[in-house]
Each structure stands twice: as C-alpha cells, then as structure tokens.
Coordinates of C-alpha atoms in Angstrom, one line a residue:
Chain A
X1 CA 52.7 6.7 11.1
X2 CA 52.6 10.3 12.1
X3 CA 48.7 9.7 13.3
X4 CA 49.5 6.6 15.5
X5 CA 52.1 8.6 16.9
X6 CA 49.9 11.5 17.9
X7 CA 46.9 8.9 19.1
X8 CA 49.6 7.3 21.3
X9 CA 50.6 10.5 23.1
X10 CA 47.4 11.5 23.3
X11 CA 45.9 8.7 25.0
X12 CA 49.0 8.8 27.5
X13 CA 48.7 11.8 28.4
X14 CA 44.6 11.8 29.0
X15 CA 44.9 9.0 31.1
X16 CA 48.1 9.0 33.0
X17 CA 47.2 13.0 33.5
X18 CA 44.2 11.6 35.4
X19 CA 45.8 9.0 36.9
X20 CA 48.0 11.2 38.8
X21 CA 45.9 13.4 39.4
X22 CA 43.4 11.8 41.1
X23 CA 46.3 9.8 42.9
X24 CA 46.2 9.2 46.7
X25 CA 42.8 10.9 47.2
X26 CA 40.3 9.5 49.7
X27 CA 37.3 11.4 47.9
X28 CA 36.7 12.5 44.6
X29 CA 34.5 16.2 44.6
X30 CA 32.4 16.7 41.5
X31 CA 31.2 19.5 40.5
X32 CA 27.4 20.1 39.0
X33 CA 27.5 19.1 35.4
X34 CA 30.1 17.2 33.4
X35 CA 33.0 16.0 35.2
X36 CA 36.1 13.4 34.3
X37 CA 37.2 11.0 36.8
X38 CA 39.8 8.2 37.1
X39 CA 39.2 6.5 40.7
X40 CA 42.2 5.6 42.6
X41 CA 43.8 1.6 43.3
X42 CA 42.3 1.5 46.3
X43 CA 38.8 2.1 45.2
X44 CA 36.6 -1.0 44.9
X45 CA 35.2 -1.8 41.4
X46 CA 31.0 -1.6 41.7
X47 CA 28.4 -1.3 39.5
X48 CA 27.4 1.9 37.9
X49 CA 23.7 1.5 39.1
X50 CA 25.2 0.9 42.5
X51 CA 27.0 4.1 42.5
X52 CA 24.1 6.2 41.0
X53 CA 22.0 4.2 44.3
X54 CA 24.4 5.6 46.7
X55 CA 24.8 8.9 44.7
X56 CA 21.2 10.0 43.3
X57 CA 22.4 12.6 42.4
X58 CA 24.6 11.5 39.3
X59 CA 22.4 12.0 36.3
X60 CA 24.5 10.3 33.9
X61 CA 27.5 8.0 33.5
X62 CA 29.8 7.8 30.3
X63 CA 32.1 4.9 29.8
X64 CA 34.0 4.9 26.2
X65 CA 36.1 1.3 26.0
X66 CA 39.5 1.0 24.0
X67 CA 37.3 0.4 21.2
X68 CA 35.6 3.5 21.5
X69 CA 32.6 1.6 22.3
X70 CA 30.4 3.9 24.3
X71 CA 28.5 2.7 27.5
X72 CA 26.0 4.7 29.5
X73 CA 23.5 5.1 32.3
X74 CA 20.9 7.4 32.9
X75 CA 19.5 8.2 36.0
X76 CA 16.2 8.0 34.8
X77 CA 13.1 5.8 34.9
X78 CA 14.6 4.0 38.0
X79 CA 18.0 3.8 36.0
X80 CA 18.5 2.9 32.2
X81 CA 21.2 1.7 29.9
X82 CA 24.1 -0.5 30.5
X83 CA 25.0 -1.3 33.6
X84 CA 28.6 -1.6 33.5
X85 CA 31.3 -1.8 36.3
X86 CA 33.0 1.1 37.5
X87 CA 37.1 -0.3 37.9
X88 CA 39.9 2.2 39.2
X89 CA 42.5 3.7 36.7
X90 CA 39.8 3.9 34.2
X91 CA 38.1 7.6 32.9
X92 CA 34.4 7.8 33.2
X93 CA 32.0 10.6 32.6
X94 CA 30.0 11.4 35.4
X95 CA 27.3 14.6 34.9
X96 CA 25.7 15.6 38.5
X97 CA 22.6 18.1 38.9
X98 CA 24.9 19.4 41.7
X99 CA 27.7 19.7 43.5
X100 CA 28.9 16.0 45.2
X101 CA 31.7 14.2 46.7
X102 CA 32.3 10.4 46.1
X103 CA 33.7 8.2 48.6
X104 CA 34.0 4.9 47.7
X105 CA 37.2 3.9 49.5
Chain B
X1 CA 56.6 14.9 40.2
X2 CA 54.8 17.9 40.6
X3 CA 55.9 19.1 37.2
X4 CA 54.9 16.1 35.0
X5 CA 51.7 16.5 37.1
X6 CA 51.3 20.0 36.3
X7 CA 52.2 19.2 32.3
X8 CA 49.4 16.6 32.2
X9 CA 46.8 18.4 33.9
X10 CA 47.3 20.9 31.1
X11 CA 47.3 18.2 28.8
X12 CA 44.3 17.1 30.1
X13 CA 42.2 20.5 30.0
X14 CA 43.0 21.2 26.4
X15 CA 42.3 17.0 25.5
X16 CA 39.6 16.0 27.9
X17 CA 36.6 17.1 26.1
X18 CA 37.7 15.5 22.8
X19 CA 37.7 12.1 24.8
X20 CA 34.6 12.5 26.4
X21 CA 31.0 13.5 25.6
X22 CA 27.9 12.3 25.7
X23 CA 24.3 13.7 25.9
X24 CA 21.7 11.4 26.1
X25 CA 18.1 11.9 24.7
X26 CA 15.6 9.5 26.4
X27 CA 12.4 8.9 26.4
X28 CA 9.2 6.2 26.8
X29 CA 7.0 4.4 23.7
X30 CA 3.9 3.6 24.8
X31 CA 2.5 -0.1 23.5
X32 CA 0.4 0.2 20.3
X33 CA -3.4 0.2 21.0
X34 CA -4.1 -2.7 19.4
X35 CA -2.2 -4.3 22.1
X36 CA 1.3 -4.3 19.8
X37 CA 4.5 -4.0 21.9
X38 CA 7.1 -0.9 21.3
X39 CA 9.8 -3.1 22.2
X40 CA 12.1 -3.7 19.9
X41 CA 10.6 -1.3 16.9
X42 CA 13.3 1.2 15.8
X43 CA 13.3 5.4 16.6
X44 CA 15.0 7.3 14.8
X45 CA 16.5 11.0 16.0
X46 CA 17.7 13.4 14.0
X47 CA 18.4 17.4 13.9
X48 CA 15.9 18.7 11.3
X49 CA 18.1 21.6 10.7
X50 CA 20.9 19.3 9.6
X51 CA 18.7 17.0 7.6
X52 CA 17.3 13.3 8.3
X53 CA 20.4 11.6 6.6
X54 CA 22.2 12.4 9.7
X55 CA 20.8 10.3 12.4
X56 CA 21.0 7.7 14.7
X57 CA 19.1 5.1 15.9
X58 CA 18.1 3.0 18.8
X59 CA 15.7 -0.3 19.3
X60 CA 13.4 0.4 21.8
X61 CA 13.2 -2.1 24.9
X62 CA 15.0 -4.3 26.8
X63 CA 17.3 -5.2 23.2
X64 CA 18.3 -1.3 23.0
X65 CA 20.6 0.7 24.9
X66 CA 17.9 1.7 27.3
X67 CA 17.9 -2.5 28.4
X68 CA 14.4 -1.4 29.5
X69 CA 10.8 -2.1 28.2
X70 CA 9.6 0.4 26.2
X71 CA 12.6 2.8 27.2
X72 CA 14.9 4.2 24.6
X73 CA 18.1 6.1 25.0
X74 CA 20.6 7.5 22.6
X75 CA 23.5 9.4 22.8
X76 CA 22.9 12.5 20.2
X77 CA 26.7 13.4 20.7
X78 CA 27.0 10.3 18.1
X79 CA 25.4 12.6 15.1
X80 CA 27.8 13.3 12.4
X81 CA 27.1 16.6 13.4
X82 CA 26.9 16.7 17.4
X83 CA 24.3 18.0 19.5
X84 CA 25.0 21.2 20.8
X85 CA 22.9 23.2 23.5
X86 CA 19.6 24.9 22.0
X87 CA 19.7 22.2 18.9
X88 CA 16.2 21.2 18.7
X89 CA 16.0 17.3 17.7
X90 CA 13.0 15.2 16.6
X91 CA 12.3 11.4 16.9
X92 CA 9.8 9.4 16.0
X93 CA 9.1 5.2 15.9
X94 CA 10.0 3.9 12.0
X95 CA 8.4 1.0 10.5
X96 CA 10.2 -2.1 10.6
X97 CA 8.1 -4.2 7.6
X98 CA 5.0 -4.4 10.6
X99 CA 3.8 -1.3 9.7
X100 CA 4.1 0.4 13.3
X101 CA 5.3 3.7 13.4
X102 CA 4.4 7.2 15.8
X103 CA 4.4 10.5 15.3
X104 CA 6.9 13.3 15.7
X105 CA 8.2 14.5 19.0
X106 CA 10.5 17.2 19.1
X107 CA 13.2 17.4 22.3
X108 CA 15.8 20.7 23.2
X109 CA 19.0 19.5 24.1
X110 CA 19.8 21.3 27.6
X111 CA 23.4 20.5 29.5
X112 CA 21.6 18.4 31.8
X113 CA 22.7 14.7 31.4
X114 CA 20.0 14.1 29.5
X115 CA 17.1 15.3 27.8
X116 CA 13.3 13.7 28.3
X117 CA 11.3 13.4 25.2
X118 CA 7.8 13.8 25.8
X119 CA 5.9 10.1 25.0
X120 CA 5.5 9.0 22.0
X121 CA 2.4 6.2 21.6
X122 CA 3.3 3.3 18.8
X123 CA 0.8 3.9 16.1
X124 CA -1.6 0.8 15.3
X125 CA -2.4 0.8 12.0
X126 CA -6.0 0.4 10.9
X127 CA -7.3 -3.3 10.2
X128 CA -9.9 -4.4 7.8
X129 CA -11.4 -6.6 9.8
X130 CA -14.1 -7.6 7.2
X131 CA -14.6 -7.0 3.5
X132 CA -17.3 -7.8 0.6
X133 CA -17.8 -7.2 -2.8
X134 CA -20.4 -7.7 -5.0
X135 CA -23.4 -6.4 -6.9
X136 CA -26.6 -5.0 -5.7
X137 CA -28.0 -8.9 -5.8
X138 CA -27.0 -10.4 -3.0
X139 CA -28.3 -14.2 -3.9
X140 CA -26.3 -15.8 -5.1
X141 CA -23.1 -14.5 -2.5
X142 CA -19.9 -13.3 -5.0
X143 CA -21.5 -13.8 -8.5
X144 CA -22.1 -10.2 -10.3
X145 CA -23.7 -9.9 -13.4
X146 CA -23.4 -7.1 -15.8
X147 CA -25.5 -5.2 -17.7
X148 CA -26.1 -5.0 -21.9
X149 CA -24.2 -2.2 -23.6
X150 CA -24.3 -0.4 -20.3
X151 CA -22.4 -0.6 -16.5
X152 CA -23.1 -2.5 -13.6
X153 CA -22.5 -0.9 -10.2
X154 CA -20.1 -2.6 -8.2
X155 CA -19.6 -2.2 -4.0
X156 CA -16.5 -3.1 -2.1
X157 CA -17.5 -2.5 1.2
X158 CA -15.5 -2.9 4.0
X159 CA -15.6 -2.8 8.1
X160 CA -12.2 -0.6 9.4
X161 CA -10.9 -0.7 12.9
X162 CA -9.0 2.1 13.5
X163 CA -7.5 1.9 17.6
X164 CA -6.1 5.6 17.9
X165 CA -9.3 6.7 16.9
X166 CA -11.7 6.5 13.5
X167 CA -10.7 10.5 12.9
X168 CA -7.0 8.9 11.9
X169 CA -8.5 6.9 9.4
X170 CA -7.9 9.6 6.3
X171 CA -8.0 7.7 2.8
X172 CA -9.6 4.7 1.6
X173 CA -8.9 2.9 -1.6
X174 CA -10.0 0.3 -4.1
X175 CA -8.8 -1.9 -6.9
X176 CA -11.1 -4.0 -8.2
X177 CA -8.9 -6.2 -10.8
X178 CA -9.4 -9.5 -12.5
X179 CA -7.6 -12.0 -10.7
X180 CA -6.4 -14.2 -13.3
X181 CA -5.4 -12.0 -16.0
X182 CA -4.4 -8.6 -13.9
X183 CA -3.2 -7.4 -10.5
X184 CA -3.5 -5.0 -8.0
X185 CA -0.6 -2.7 -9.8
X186 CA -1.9 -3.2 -13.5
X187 CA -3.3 0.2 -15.0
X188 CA -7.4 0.7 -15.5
X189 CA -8.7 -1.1 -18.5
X190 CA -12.1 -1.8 -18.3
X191 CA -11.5 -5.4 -19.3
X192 CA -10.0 -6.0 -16.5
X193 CA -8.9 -3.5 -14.0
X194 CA -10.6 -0.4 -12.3
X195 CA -10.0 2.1 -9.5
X196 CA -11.4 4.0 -6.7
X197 CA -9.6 6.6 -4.9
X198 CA -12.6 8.7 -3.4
X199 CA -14.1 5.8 -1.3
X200 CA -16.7 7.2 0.7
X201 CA -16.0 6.7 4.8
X202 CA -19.3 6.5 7.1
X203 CA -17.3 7.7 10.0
X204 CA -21.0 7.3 11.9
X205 CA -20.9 3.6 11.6
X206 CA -20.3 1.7 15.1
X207 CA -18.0 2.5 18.0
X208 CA -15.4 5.2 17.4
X209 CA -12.8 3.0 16.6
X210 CA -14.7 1.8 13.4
X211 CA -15.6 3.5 10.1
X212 CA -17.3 1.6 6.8
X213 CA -15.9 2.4 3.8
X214 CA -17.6 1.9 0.3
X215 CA -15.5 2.0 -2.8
X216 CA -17.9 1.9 -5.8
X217 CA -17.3 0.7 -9.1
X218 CA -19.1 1.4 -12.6
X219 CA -18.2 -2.0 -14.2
X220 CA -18.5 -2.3 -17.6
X221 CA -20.8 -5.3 -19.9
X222 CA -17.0 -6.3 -21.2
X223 CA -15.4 -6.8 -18.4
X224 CA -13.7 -10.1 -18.4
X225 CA -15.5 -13.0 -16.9
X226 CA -13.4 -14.6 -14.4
X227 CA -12.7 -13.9 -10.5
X228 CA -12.4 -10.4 -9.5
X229 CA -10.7 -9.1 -6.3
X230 CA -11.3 -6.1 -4.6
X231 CA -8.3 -4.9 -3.0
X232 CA -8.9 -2.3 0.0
X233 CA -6.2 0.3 0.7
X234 CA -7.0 2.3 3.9
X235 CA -4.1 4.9 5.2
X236 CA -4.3 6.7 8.3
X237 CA -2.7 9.8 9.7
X238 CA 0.5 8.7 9.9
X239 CA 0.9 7.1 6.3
X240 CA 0.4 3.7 8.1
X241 CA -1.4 1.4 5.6
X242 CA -3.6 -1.8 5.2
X243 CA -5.1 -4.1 2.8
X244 CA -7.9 -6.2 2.7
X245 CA -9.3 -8.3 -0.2
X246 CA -12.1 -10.4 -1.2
X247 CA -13.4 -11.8 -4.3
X248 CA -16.4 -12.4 -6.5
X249 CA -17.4 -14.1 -9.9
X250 CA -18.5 -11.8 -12.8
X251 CA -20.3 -13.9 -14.9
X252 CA -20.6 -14.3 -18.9
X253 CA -22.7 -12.2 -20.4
X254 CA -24.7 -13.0 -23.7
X255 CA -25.5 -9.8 -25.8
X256 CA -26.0 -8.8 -28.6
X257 CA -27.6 -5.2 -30.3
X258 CA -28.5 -3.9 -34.1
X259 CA -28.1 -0.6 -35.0
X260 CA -31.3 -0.7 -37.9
X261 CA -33.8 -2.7 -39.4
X262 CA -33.3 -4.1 -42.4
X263 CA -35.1 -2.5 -45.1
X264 CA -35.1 -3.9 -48.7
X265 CA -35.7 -1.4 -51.4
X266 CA -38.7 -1.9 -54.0
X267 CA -38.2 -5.5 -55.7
X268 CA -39.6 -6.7 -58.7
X269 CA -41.2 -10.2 -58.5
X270 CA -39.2 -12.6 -59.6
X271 CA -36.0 -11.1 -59.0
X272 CA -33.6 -10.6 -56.1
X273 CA -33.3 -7.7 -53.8
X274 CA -30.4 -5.4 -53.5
X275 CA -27.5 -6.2 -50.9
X276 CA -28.9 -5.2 -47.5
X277 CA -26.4 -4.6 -44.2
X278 CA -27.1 -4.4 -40.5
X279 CA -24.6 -4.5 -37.9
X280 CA -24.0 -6.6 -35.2
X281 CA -22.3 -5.6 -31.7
X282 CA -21.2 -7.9 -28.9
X283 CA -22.4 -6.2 -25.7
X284 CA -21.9 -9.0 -23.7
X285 CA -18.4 -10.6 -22.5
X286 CA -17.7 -13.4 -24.5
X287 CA -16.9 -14.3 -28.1
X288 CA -20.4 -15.4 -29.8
X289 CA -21.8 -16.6 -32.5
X290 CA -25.0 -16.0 -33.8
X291 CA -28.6 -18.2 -33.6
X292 CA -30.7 -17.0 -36.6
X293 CA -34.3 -17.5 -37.0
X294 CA -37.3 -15.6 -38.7
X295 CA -41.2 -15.4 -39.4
X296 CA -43.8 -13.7 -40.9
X297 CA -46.2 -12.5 -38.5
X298 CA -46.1 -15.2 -36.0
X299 CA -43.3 -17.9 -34.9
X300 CA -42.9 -20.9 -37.2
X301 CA -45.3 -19.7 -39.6
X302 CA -42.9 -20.8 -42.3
X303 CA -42.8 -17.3 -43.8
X304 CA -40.2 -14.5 -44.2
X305 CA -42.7 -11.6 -44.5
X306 CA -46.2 -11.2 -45.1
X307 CA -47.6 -8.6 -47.5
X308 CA -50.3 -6.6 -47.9
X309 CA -51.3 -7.0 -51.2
X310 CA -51.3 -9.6 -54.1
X311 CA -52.4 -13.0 -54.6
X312 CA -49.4 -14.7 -52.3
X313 CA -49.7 -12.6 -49.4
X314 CA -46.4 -14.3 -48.0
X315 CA -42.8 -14.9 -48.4
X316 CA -41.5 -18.7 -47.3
X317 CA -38.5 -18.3 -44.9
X318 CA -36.2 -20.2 -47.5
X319 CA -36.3 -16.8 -49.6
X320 CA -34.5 -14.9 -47.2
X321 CA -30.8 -15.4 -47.2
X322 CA -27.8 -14.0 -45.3
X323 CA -24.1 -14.4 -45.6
X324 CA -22.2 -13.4 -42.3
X325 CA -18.5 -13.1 -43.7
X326 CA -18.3 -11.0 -46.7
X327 CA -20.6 -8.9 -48.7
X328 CA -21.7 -9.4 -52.8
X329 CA -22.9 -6.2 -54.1
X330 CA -24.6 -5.2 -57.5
X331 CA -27.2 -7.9 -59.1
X332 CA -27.2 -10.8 -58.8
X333 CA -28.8 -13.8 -60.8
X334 CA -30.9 -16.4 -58.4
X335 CA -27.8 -19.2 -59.1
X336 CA -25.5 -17.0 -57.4
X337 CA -28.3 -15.8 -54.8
X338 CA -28.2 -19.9 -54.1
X339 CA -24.5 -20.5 -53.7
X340 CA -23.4 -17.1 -52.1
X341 CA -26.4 -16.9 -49.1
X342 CA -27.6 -19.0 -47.0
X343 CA -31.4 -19.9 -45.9
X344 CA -32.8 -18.6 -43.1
X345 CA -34.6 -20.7 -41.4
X346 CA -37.8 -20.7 -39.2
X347 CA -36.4 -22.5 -36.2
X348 CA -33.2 -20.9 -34.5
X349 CA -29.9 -22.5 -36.2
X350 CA -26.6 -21.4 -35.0
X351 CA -24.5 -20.2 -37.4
X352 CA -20.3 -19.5 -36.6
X353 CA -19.9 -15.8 -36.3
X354 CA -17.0 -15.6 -34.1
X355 CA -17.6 -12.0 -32.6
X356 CA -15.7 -11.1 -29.8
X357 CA -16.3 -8.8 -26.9
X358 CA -15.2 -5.4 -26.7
X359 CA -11.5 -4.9 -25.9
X360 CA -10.9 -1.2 -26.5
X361 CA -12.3 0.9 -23.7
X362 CA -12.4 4.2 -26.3
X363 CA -13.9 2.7 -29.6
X364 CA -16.6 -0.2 -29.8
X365 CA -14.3 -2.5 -32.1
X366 CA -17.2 -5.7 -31.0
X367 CA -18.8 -5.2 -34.4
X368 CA -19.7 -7.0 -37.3
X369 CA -21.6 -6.6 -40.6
X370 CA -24.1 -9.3 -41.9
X371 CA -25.7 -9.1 -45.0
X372 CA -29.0 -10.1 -46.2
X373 CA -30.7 -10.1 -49.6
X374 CA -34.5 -11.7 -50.8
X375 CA -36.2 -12.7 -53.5
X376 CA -39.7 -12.3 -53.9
X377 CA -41.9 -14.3 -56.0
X378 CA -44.5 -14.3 -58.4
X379 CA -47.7 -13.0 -57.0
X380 CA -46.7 -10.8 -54.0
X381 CA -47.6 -6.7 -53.9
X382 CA -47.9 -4.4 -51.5
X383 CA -45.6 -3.6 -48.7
X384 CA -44.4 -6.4 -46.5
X385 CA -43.0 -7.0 -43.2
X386 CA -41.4 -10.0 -41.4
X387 CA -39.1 -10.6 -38.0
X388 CA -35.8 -12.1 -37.7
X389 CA -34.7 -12.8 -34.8
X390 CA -30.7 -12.8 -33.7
X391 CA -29.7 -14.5 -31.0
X392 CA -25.9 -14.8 -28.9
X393 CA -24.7 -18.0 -28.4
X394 CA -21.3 -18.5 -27.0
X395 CA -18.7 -19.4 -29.6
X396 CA -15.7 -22.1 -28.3
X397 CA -12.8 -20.9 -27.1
X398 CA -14.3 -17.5 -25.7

C-alpha cells in the first residue's frame, strides 16, 4: 500500500512540478544536452518529426507513456523511430547538441 | 503560488532523472551479399563487461523501433544494468533459424543523444551450390564398388559459394553415412558411417567467391550395400553453417579369401586321410555361401589330384570330401568318411555356408572353418596335387 502511495506522490509532483513550471510561457529555452519539458495549453499538439524539422537541432526525443512504454526519435538518418505526437501537459525528453529556444505557440 | 511552485521544482530536480532517461545506440545493417535483406533479422547489444545475459534487442527495419529499412535503434538505458558514459557496448546481427548473422561492432556511449555504431554488413552464409560423390569410376554415375579385403577411396566433392569472400570459408566437413540404416549424427562404424573433418579446400578454384572442397573417404570392402549420402558441412568465419548432400549406390560385393592350402599328410592307400582345415573369410559385403568345385590338373578332368608316381596316376573328384559345419577328428573308417563328408564335385555346386560380412571394425569375425579329408586308392604313389576352387555366392536374406 505504502508503494502505491509513494508512486502516487511521486508522479504528482513530477508532473504538476512541470506543469507549473512551464506555465504561461511563450517559449521554452533548452539547454545543450538533456532537458525535461511539459509544453503549455496553448501549444499546438504536432508531430515529433515536425518539431525535430523546425528544430534540427534536437538530437533526440523521449516520450515514456503511463505504461512506461518508451517512445523515441532520433535525429538521425533523416529521422528514425516512432513518430509520435508531441501534446501539452505531457513530459518529454528532448537532448539538443546546443543551446535552443522552442516556440511553438 | 509561488511556494508550491518552488516545493515542486525541488521535487522535480531530486525526481526528474528517475523519470527520464534514455540513450539511444543506432546504427545501419547492410543487406547480406547474396542479396538477403537485414530487415527484420534481430541485433542484439550488450555491455561485455556486464556479460551477454544482460541485453536487449531490436528487429532491424521498418518492424523495429528504428521504423526504417535497415535502421536499428535501441535505447541501452533499458539494460538491467544502464549505460553509463565511457561503457563500451557491442552488437552484432543473431541468427534467427536463416542462418544470417554479422560480426561484432563495438560503440562508446558519449552524452550525445545517441551513439552511431559503425556498419555492420549481414553475413551470407556459404552455399553448396553443387555436390557429388562417388568413386574414382565415373560410369556408371552414383554406383561405387569396393575393393576385396582392402578400401576403396571415396570423394565428396563439392562447389562452395562463399559472397563475403572465399577467405571466410574456414572448415569443411563430411559424413558419408548409409542412408537407410544410419544418419548424419550416428558414430563411425565402418559398416555404415564415416567422417572427414580435414576436407581439403582448393581456394584457387573459380572466381573469389568460390572454393572446391574434397572430403575423402577410405571406405571399407564391408561397408553396407545400400544408398550412401554424403553430407557436406561448410562453416565460415562467423560460425555460419551449410549443408549439402548427395547420394550414391555402394554395390554388393562377392569375396571371398583362404588363409592356406590344404595340405594332407602322408596317406596310406586305401585308407583316409587325417582331418584337414582351411579357413574361409567373407571380404565382400554380403552373407554368402560357398560354390565348390575341383580338378586334377585341368578343369572337368574328373580328378581330385594327380600324382606322380604309381600305377593310377589320379584321384576321381568323388574321393575328396568336405563338411562345412563341424569338424570329425581322429580316424575314421570309409562308412563314416561316406556319411559325415560330402563329394566334391568337378562342376561348381553351391553348397549353404551362410557366412556373413564383417561387422566388427577391430577383429575380422567373417570367418569360417571348412574341413576336408581324402582317401586315396589302391595304386597311387608319389606326391600329388589337385585345385579346388571356392567360389561366393550370395546366400538369401543377406
């Protein structure tokens, strides 16, 4: 019981810590190498090959489901791996060769 | 606001890394030369310093994570034991049941996204694309015959085509196995099962993607008679095996050896001689019986010897006798000399013997003793000398 308990908290807190976080922001600033980001309401749901299109500098992107399915992309070979959508309120791995800012408002 | 803000950001840079990580190795399988596909054969990575048991997996292709031909992609944060910065990680293709596989490549795990592992090329495994076997005569095609008491040299020979090269090619095998009573796996026995594992490999023969191979085989005069198969095992670098088979006809073999003469001691005339034995072997490949015949100096002359002295200078055939199953030492009278023997005749008759080929490779166990006594009649001196002459027939059921 003890272990749901801490699982529960635990997710809560990762995501709505991001959540607010990231709330009301226009532009999202990542930093080279790994970086966490939840994308705001008002941000558009698109395609993780789009993004890596508009921002070739995103090497990889990381998406782990409630199932703890994990999803990928690799900017590699023209783009590989799945190419899942990218929804607000949501945590996804991004890893950048250098310094970018996304805006996707 | 600002406070539960500031409490989960905290939260979030002790917890965020145990949510998230992932470091992907990827990397490009080049189609087999023989035209085979890498999509959808399995590679496998692992950290060697860990051990192979730890690994993961990923189909290569549009069916693997990579949803790309010939693309494969795996997250090594998945190990049991997670990548880390500076762990060095190998991969290679496994075989699926086809038989396709590749070598080793090894990959550092950097904190880029992702690491690039340098191609690997899907191993073809060689093909026999032709094989014979047979003996050194050719006409008839697939029939070998063997050789009396000795062995008859056997050759599987076989054409290899070897795409990454005829330098891969690095063992060649051969099983050359009765096909009705053995198989391939069966131990030697020179009844009916022999191996080669030094074939010889003419790297010279044809283009460079060919080699001959010649797997020889000292068969011996009792090996079964039935269809043989020779079964061709060639392995290259990469422990990536293939068979190829074909099949020829041993044929019977009729044989037969004595070890001696038969010599009858000095015989009074009138009486019989002592007991005389001589052994027969089977150096053929069947069960035989024996055709018996004899003369005195030429064929059909009615005679069992001729002599060199005395007013009969002959012996008639009918006074030579054998028995083939049991012996009758001591003296005997000429009634029992009648009952217990049997004539030899001057014309071949066949006479059950029931000998049957050799079966034990490390002593001759095809042997069996005849005996043979004669009487010699009034009238005959000297020294004499006659022929009998043995011949194989094959008994039923052999």
């Amino acid at each position: 019981m003890n272990k749901y308990l801490l699982i529960l908290i635990f997710t809560v807190l990762c995501v709505s810590g991001i959540i607010i976080a990231e709330d009301f922001k226009e532009s999202v600033e990542l930093t080279e190498g790994k970086n966490l980001i939840n994308l705001s309401q008002e941000f558009s749901p698109l395609y993780v090959e789009d993004l890596v299109k508009m921002y070739p500098e995103i090497t990889a992107v990381t998406y782990i489901d409630q199932t703890e399915e994990t999803f990928g992309y690799v900017n590699v070979f023209g783009g590989i791996g799945e190419n899942f959508v990218i929804y607000p309120n949501l945590v996804y791995e991004i890893i950048t060769k250098q310094k970018i800012t996304l805006n996707l408002k | 606001m600002k406070k539960i803000i500031t409490l989960n950001l905290f939260a979030i840079l002790l917890m965020l890394p145990m949510c998230y990580a992932a470091h992907y190795i990827v990397g490009f399988v080049e189609d087999a030369k023989d035209g085979t596909s890498a999509n959808d054969h399995t590679i496998l990575l692992w950290n060697p310093s860990i051990g192979i048991v730890d690994n993961l997996t990923d189909i290569i292709g549009v069916n693997g994570n990579s949803h790309v031909n010939n693309i494969y992609m795996i997250d090594c944060e998945l190990l049991t034991n997670e990548c880390e910065i500076g762990n060095n990680l190998t991969l290679k293709v496994i075989n699926n049941g086809d038989n396709y596989v590749s070598e080793e490549k090894n990959v550092t795990v950097t904190g880029a996204g992702y690491d690039l592992v340098d191609g690997l090329t899907l191993n073809s495994p060689p093909n026999v694309t032709s094989i014979v076997v047979d003996d050194d005569i050719t006409i008839p095609l697939d029939e070998i015959d063997l050789i009396p008491a000795d062995t008859k040299n056997v050759t599987c020979r076989a054409i290899i085509t070897e795409y990454d090269g005829e330098n891969s090619l690095v063992n060649a095998t051969a099983r050359f196995f009765d096909n009705v009573d053995s198989d391939y796996n069966a131990e030697d026995d020179n009844n009916h099962h022999y191996t080669n594992n030094s074939c010889f490999m003419n790297y010279s023969y044809g283009n460079s993607d060919e080699v001959e191979v010649i797997c020889k085989f000292d068969v011996w005069y009792y090996a079964n008679s039935q269809n043989w198969n020779c079964t061709l095992n060639v392995e290259d670098n990469l422990s990536a095996s293939s068979k190829g088979s074909d099949l020829s006809f041993v044929n019977t073999l009729l044989a037969l050896g004595l070890d001696s003469f038969i010599e009858f001691t000095e015989v009074d005339n009138g009486n019989v001689s002592s007991e005389s034995k001589i052994n027969v072997t089977n150096y053929g490949n069947v069960k035989i019986n024996l055709s018996l015949s004899g003369y005195g100096s030429v064929e059909n002359d009615k005679n069992a010897m001729v002599c060199s002295e005395g007013t009969i200078k002959n012996i008639s055939i009918e006074y030579e006798k054998f028995n083939l199953t049991s012996s009758n030492e001591g003296v005997i009278d000429l009634s029992e000399f009648e009952t217990k023997y049997v004539n030899l005749t001057s014309s071949p008759t066949v006479k059950k013997f029931n000998l049957d080929y050799r079966k034990d490779d490390l002593v001759n166990d095809a042997i069996n003793l005849t005996y043979w006594r004669i009487y010699v009649p009034q009238g005959v001196s000297g020294n004499c000398q006659g022929n009998i002459i043995f011949g194989a027939v094959q008994a039923p059921g052999s």
